[in-house]
Amino acid sequence: MERLLVTGGAGFIGSAFVRRVLGDAAADRVVVLDKLTYAGSLASLDAVRSVGSRLHFVRGDIGDRALVAQLLAEHRPRAIVNFAAESHVDRSIDAPAPFVMTNVVGTASLLEATLEYWRTLSPTDRERFRLLHISTDEVFGSIAAPNRADERSPYAPSSPYAASKAAGDYFVRAFHRTCGLPTLLTYSTNNYGPFQFPEKLVPVVILNALEGRPIPLFGDGQHQRDWLHVEDHSDALRIVLERGQTGDAYCIASGRHHMNRELVALICDEIDRQCAALPHRPTSALVQQVADRPGHDRRYALDASKVRALGWQARIPLEQGIRETVAWYLANRQWVAEISRGFDRAARMGLGLGPQMSQMNADESSSLASN
């Protein structure tokens, strides 16, 4: 039975990947290592609990080298997929240290443990082994239209989050070039879909619209993003893991761009259709422009031709994906309530004020992530 070690596998994208892998009839066994910080939830893996011994969960930190070494020795994975990361831009502006510890120090520690394990493998198993590291389009910074970043584009991170991911990427590249570790690196555009923690744009807009709360729109709302359904992203990662060339990087994107205000309008229209009895319809009337995030990148854009050449293509149109995502949040209010416990969506983050986060006025309240 083939084994995968998936770090950060109880988070939004990581859990989608695990559900995708274990949802197939293939005999892969997945070991999930997750710290279960505020955005991680074992409930995100409930759909695949029935696979029994094919799923093994361990609570822990990728920075715990002894624990990672123990898991590698015990489970002998043929590949590692590293999703573990602090990922919220606004939080990184207010408090960058946790991002450095996980995204940089933690990644370096994982690479050290992996290299030691890889060197114990037989020549055949060393040849088959892969470490796939998940990065972000934000490492390239803002991309002026009509250009798109590709795998050779220079890094130009704007936020502490993006800078920490860029640093982790450099460690991955260095371990391949210097030590021969067979690594793969992927960049993806903004993800959305079920099980996303409600600090990010799509779930915040959905939940605020349902509850009749103001929906803040950063700046003029014309920031452009390429929205990728998390299941499409998961499919791309599986293809890269199986067909990608070690030492290479791959950009993953749908190829369609929308301004944030267009996406918000799409979500509001879908809420109005699915919740015709809401007393505060149309929910688009809740949208309010608020002060922009410091250093907010104007446009992200990736050229995904390289991963498409491996046989991948985005299959879920944004309109369909938003429709299904709204329906999922409507049907899973208990999951939202449980994962949001202790999280205040009325707190504005990302104003660069350090640990003491400022509060927005009542008409500008939200921890909306507009990236």
Coordinates of C-alpha atoms in Angstrom, one line a residue:
M1 CA 0.0 0.0 0.0
E2 CA 1.4 3.4 -1.0
R3 CA 1.7 6.0 1.7
L4 CA 1.5 9.7 1.7
L5 CA 2.4 12.1 4.6
V6 CA 0.2 15.2 4.2
T7 CA 1.2 18.1 6.5
G8 CA -1.5 20.6 7.2
G9 CA -4.0 18.0 6.1
A10 CA -6.8 19.3 8.4
G11 CA -6.7 22.8 6.9
F12 CA -8.8 24.1 4.0
I13 CA -6.7 23.1 1.0
G14 CA -4.9 20.2 2.7
S15 CA -8.2 18.5 3.8
A16 CA -9.6 18.9 0.3
F17 CA -6.6 17.1 -1.1
V18 CA -6.9 14.3 1.5
R19 CA -10.6 13.9 0.8
R20 CA -9.8 13.7 -3.0
V21 CA -7.1 11.1 -2.5
L22 CA -9.0 8.9 -0.2
G23 CA -12.2 9.3 -2.1
D24 CA -10.8 7.2 -4.9
A25 CA -10.7 3.5 -5.0
A26 CA -6.9 3.5 -5.1
A27 CA -5.2 2.0 -2.1
D28 CA -3.2 5.0 -0.9
R29 CA -2.8 5.4 2.8
V30 CA -2.6 9.0 4.1
V31 CA -0.9 10.1 7.3
V32 CA -2.0 13.6 8.3
L33 CA 0.1 15.8 10.5
D34 CA -1.6 18.9 11.6
K35 CA -1.1 21.4 14.5
L36 CA -4.8 22.1 14.6
T37 CA -4.4 25.8 15.0
Y38 CA -7.5 28.0 14.8
A39 CA -8.2 27.3 11.1
G40 CA -7.7 23.5 11.2
S41 CA -10.5 21.1 12.0
L42 CA -10.8 17.3 12.1
A43 CA -14.4 17.8 11.0
S44 CA -13.0 18.7 7.6
L45 CA -11.9 15.0 7.3
D46 CA -15.2 13.5 8.5
A47 CA -16.2 12.5 5.0
V48 CA -13.3 10.1 4.7
R49 CA -13.3 8.7 8.3
S50 CA -15.0 5.6 6.9
V51 CA -11.7 4.5 5.1
G52 CA -10.5 3.3 8.5
S53 CA -6.8 2.4 8.6
R54 CA -6.2 4.3 5.3
L55 CA -6.3 7.5 7.2
H56 CA -4.1 8.1 10.2
F57 CA -4.1 11.5 12.0
V58 CA -1.3 12.9 14.2
R59 CA -1.5 16.2 16.0
G60 CA 1.8 18.0 15.8
D61 CA 4.0 20.7 14.3
I62 CA 6.2 20.4 11.2
G63 CA 8.8 22.2 13.2
D64 CA 9.0 19.3 15.6
R65 CA 11.9 17.5 13.9
A66 CA 11.9 14.5 16.2
L67 CA 8.1 13.9 15.7
V68 CA 8.5 14.2 11.9
A69 CA 11.5 11.8 11.9
Q70 CA 9.4 9.4 14.0
L71 CA 6.5 9.5 11.5
L72 CA 8.8 9.0 8.5
A73 CA 10.5 6.0 10.1
E74 CA 7.2 4.4 11.2
H75 CA 5.1 5.0 8.1
R76 CA 7.7 5.1 5.3
P77 CA 5.9 7.4 3.0
R78 CA 6.7 7.4 -0.7
A79 CA 5.8 11.2 -0.8
I80 CA 5.3 14.2 1.4
V81 CA 2.8 17.0 0.5
N82 CA 3.4 20.1 2.6
F83 CA 0.4 22.3 3.1
A84 CA 1.3 23.4 6.6
A85 CA 1.4 27.2 6.7
E86 CA 0.1 30.3 8.3
S87 CA -1.9 31.8 5.5
H88 CA -3.9 34.9 6.4
V89 CA -2.4 38.1 5.0
D90 CA -4.0 40.5 7.5
R91 CA -2.8 38.4 10.4
S92 CA 0.7 38.5 9.0
I93 CA 0.7 42.3 8.9
D94 CA -0.3 42.5 12.6
A95 CA 1.9 39.7 13.9
P96 CA 4.5 38.3 11.4
A97 CA 6.4 36.1 13.9
P98 CA 4.1 33.0 13.7
F99 CA 4.4 33.1 9.9
V100 CA 8.2 33.1 10.1
M101 CA 8.2 30.2 12.5
T102 CA 5.8 27.9 10.5
N103 CA 6.4 29.0 6.9
V104 CA 10.2 29.4 7.1
V105 CA 11.6 27.7 10.2
G106 CA 9.0 24.9 10.1
T107 CA 9.6 24.3 6.4
A108 CA 13.4 24.1 6.9
S109 CA 13.0 21.7 9.7
L110 CA 10.7 19.5 7.6
L111 CA 13.2 19.5 4.8
E112 CA 16.0 18.5 7.2
A113 CA 14.0 15.5 8.6
T114 CA 13.0 14.5 5.0
L115 CA 16.5 14.6 3.7
E116 CA 17.7 12.4 6.5
Y117 CA 14.9 9.9 5.8
W118 CA 15.4 10.0 2.0
R119 CA 19.0 9.1 2.4
T120 CA 18.0 5.8 4.2
L121 CA 15.9 4.7 1.3
S122 CA 17.0 2.1 -1.3
P123 CA 18.1 3.5 -4.7
T124 CA 14.8 2.6 -6.2
D125 CA 12.8 4.2 -3.5
R126 CA 14.9 7.3 -3.5
E127 CA 14.2 7.6 -7.2
R128 CA 10.5 7.4 -6.6
F129 CA 10.3 9.7 -3.6
R130 CA 8.8 13.2 -3.9
L131 CA 8.3 16.2 -1.6
L132 CA 5.7 18.5 -2.9
H133 CA 5.7 22.0 -1.4
I134 CA 2.6 24.2 -1.8
S135 CA 3.3 27.9 -2.3
T136 CA 1.2 30.8 -3.5
D137 CA 0.9 33.3 -6.4
E138 CA 1.5 36.1 -3.8
V139 CA 5.3 35.5 -3.8
F140 CA 5.4 37.2 -7.2
G141 CA 3.6 40.3 -6.0
S142 CA 1.3 42.4 -8.1
I143 CA 1.3 41.6 -11.8
A144 CA 0.4 44.4 -14.2
A145 CA -2.2 43.5 -16.9
P146 CA -2.0 41.8 -19.3
N147 CA 1.1 40.0 -18.0
R148 CA 1.1 36.7 -16.1
A149 CA 3.8 35.3 -13.8
D150 CA 5.2 31.9 -14.6
E151 CA 7.6 29.5 -12.9
R152 CA 10.7 31.7 -13.9
S153 CA 9.3 35.0 -12.7
P154 CA 11.2 36.9 -10.0
Y155 CA 9.8 37.0 -6.5
A156 CA 8.5 40.3 -5.2
P157 CA 6.4 39.6 -2.1
S158 CA 4.5 42.5 -0.6
S159 CA 3.1 41.1 2.7
P160 CA 4.9 39.4 5.6
Y161 CA 2.8 36.3 4.6
A162 CA 4.1 36.3 1.1
A163 CA 7.7 37.0 2.2
S164 CA 7.5 34.0 4.6
K165 CA 6.3 31.8 1.8
A166 CA 9.0 33.0 -0.5
A167 CA 11.6 32.2 2.0
G168 CA 10.2 28.7 2.5
D169 CA 10.3 28.2 -1.3
Y170 CA 13.9 29.2 -1.4
F171 CA 14.7 26.5 1.2
V172 CA 12.9 23.9 -0.9
R173 CA 14.9 24.9 -4.0
A174 CA 18.1 24.9 -2.1
F175 CA 17.6 21.4 -0.7
H176 CA 17.0 20.1 -4.2
R177 CA 20.0 21.9 -5.8
T178 CA 22.5 21.3 -3.0
C179 CA 21.4 18.0 -1.5
G180 CA 19.6 16.4 -4.4
L181 CA 16.3 16.0 -2.5
P182 CA 13.6 15.3 -5.1
T183 CA 11.2 18.3 -4.6
L184 CA 8.3 19.8 -6.5
L185 CA 6.9 23.3 -6.0
T186 CA 3.5 24.6 -6.9
Y187 CA 2.0 28.1 -6.9
S188 CA -1.8 28.5 -7.0
T189 CA -4.2 31.4 -7.3
N190 CA -6.9 32.2 -4.7
N191 CA -8.8 29.1 -3.6
Y192 CA -12.4 28.9 -2.5
G193 CA -14.9 26.1 -1.7
P194 CA -16.2 24.1 1.3
F195 CA -14.5 24.1 4.7
Q196 CA -12.7 27.4 4.3
F197 CA -12.2 29.3 7.6
P198 CA -14.5 32.3 7.8
E199 CA -11.8 35.0 7.7
K200 CA -11.3 34.7 4.0
L201 CA -13.2 36.7 1.4
V202 CA -15.7 34.1 0.0
P203 CA -17.0 32.7 3.4
V204 CA -17.0 36.2 5.0
V205 CA -19.2 37.6 2.2
I206 CA -21.5 34.6 2.4
L207 CA -21.9 34.7 6.2
N208 CA -22.2 38.5 6.4
A209 CA -24.8 38.4 3.7
L210 CA -26.8 35.7 5.4
E211 CA -26.7 37.5 8.8
G212 CA -27.4 41.0 7.4
R213 CA -24.0 42.4 8.5
P214 CA -22.1 45.0 6.5
I215 CA -19.9 43.5 3.8
P216 CA -16.7 45.5 3.6
L217 CA -15.0 45.9 0.3
F218 CA -11.3 47.0 0.5
G219 CA -10.4 50.1 -1.4
D220 CA -12.2 50.6 -4.7
G221 CA -12.9 46.9 -5.1
Q222 CA -11.1 46.6 -8.4
H223 CA -8.3 44.3 -7.2
Q224 CA -8.2 41.4 -9.6
R225 CA -7.9 37.7 -8.6
D226 CA -8.1 34.4 -10.4
W227 CA -10.4 32.2 -8.3
L228 CA -9.7 28.5 -8.3
H229 CA -12.0 25.9 -6.8
V230 CA -10.2 23.9 -4.1
E231 CA -11.1 20.6 -5.8
D232 CA -9.5 21.7 -9.1
H233 CA -6.4 22.7 -7.1
S234 CA -6.4 19.3 -5.5
D235 CA -6.6 17.5 -8.9
A236 CA -3.7 19.6 -10.2
L237 CA -1.6 18.7 -7.2
R238 CA -2.2 15.0 -7.7
I239 CA -1.1 15.3 -11.3
V240 CA 2.1 17.2 -10.4
L241 CA 2.9 14.7 -7.7
E242 CA 2.6 11.8 -10.2
R243 CA 3.9 13.4 -13.4
G244 CA 6.0 16.4 -12.4
Q245 CA 9.7 16.7 -13.0
T246 CA 11.6 16.9 -9.7
G247 CA 13.3 20.2 -9.2
D248 CA 10.5 21.9 -11.2
A249 CA 7.8 24.3 -10.2
Y250 CA 4.3 24.5 -11.6
C251 CA 1.7 27.4 -11.6
I252 CA -1.9 26.4 -11.1
A253 CA -4.7 28.8 -12.2
S254 CA -8.1 28.8 -13.8
G255 CA -7.1 31.6 -16.2
R256 CA -10.2 33.7 -15.5
H257 CA -9.9 37.0 -13.6
H258 CA -12.5 38.9 -11.7
M259 CA -12.4 42.1 -9.7
N260 CA -13.2 41.7 -6.0
R261 CA -16.4 43.8 -6.4
E262 CA -17.5 41.5 -9.2
L263 CA -17.0 38.4 -7.0
V264 CA -18.9 40.0 -4.1
A265 CA -21.8 40.9 -6.4
L266 CA -21.9 37.3 -7.7
I267 CA -22.0 35.9 -4.2
C268 CA -24.7 38.4 -3.1
D269 CA -26.9 37.5 -6.2
E270 CA -26.5 33.8 -5.3
I271 CA -27.5 34.3 -1.7
D272 CA -30.6 36.2 -2.9
R273 CA -31.5 33.3 -5.1
Q274 CA -31.0 30.6 -2.5
C275 CA -32.4 32.5 0.4
A276 CA -35.4 34.3 -1.1
A277 CA -37.0 34.8 2.4
L278 CA -34.1 36.9 3.8
P279 CA -35.7 40.2 5.1
H280 CA -32.6 42.2 4.1
R281 CA -32.5 41.3 0.4
P282 CA -30.9 42.5 -1.9
T283 CA -27.8 41.6 0.1
S284 CA -25.7 43.7 -2.3
A285 CA -27.0 46.7 -0.4
L286 CA -24.8 45.6 2.5
V287 CA -21.6 46.2 0.6
Q288 CA -19.6 49.1 1.9
Q289 CA -16.2 50.3 0.7
V290 CA -13.6 50.6 3.5
A291 CA -10.0 51.6 3.9
D292 CA -7.7 49.4 1.8
R293 CA -5.2 47.0 3.3
P294 CA -1.6 48.4 3.5
G295 CA 0.5 47.2 0.6
H296 CA -2.5 45.5 -1.0
D297 CA -1.5 43.9 -4.3
R298 CA -3.6 45.0 -7.3
R299 CA -3.6 42.0 -9.4
Y300 CA -2.4 38.3 -9.3
A301 CA -2.1 36.3 -12.5
L302 CA -0.4 33.0 -13.3
D303 CA 0.4 31.2 -16.5
A304 CA -0.7 27.6 -16.0
S305 CA 0.4 26.3 -19.4
K306 CA 3.1 24.1 -17.8
V307 CA 0.7 22.2 -15.6
R308 CA -1.9 22.0 -18.4
A309 CA 0.8 20.2 -20.4
L310 CA 0.7 17.5 -17.8
G311 CA -3.0 16.9 -18.5
W312 CA -4.7 19.2 -16.0
Q313 CA -7.5 21.7 -16.7
A314 CA -9.8 23.6 -14.3
R315 CA -13.2 22.0 -14.6
I316 CA -15.4 24.1 -12.2
P317 CA -16.6 27.4 -13.6
L318 CA -16.7 30.2 -11.0
E319 CA -20.5 30.6 -11.2
Q320 CA -21.0 26.9 -10.5
G321 CA -18.4 26.9 -7.8
I322 CA -19.9 29.9 -6.0
R323 CA -23.4 28.4 -6.3
E324 CA -22.2 25.1 -4.7
T325 CA -20.1 26.9 -2.1
V326 CA -23.0 29.0 -0.9
A327 CA -25.2 25.9 -0.7
W328 CA -22.5 24.2 1.4
Y329 CA -22.3 27.0 3.9
L330 CA -26.1 27.1 4.2
A331 CA -26.1 23.4 4.9
N332 CA -23.2 23.4 7.4
R333 CA -23.9 26.2 9.8
Q334 CA -22.9 24.0 12.7
W335 CA -19.4 23.5 11.3
V336 CA -19.1 27.3 10.9
A337 CA -20.3 27.9 14.5
E338 CA -17.8 25.4 15.9
I339 CA -14.7 26.5 14.0
S340 CA -15.5 30.1 14.5
R341 CA -15.8 29.8 18.3
G342 CA -13.7 32.6 19.8
F343 CA -13.2 34.2 16.4
D344 CA -14.6 37.7 16.1
R345 CA -15.6 38.6 12.5
A346 CA -16.2 42.2 13.8
A347 CA -12.5 42.7 14.3
R348 CA -10.6 44.5 11.5
M349 CA -7.1 43.0 11.1
G350 CA -4.2 44.0 8.8
L351 CA -3.8 47.6 9.6
G352 CA -0.2 47.2 10.7
L353 CA -0.8 48.1 14.3
G354 CA 0.9 45.1 15.9
P355 CA -0.6 42.7 18.4
Q356 CA -3.2 45.3 19.5
M357 CA -5.7 45.1 16.6
S358 CA -7.9 48.1 16.0
Q359 CA -11.6 47.8 15.8
M360 CA -13.5 49.1 12.8
N361 CA -16.6 51.2 13.3
A362 CA -19.8 49.2 13.4
D363 CA -20.5 50.0 9.7
E364 CA -17.0 48.7 8.7
S365 CA -16.8 45.6 10.8
S366 CA -15.2 42.4 9.5
S367 CA -11.9 40.6 9.3
L368 CA -12.4 40.3 5.6
A369 CA -9.5 38.9 3.7
S370 CA -9.7 40.5 0.2
N371 CA -6.7 38.8 -1.3

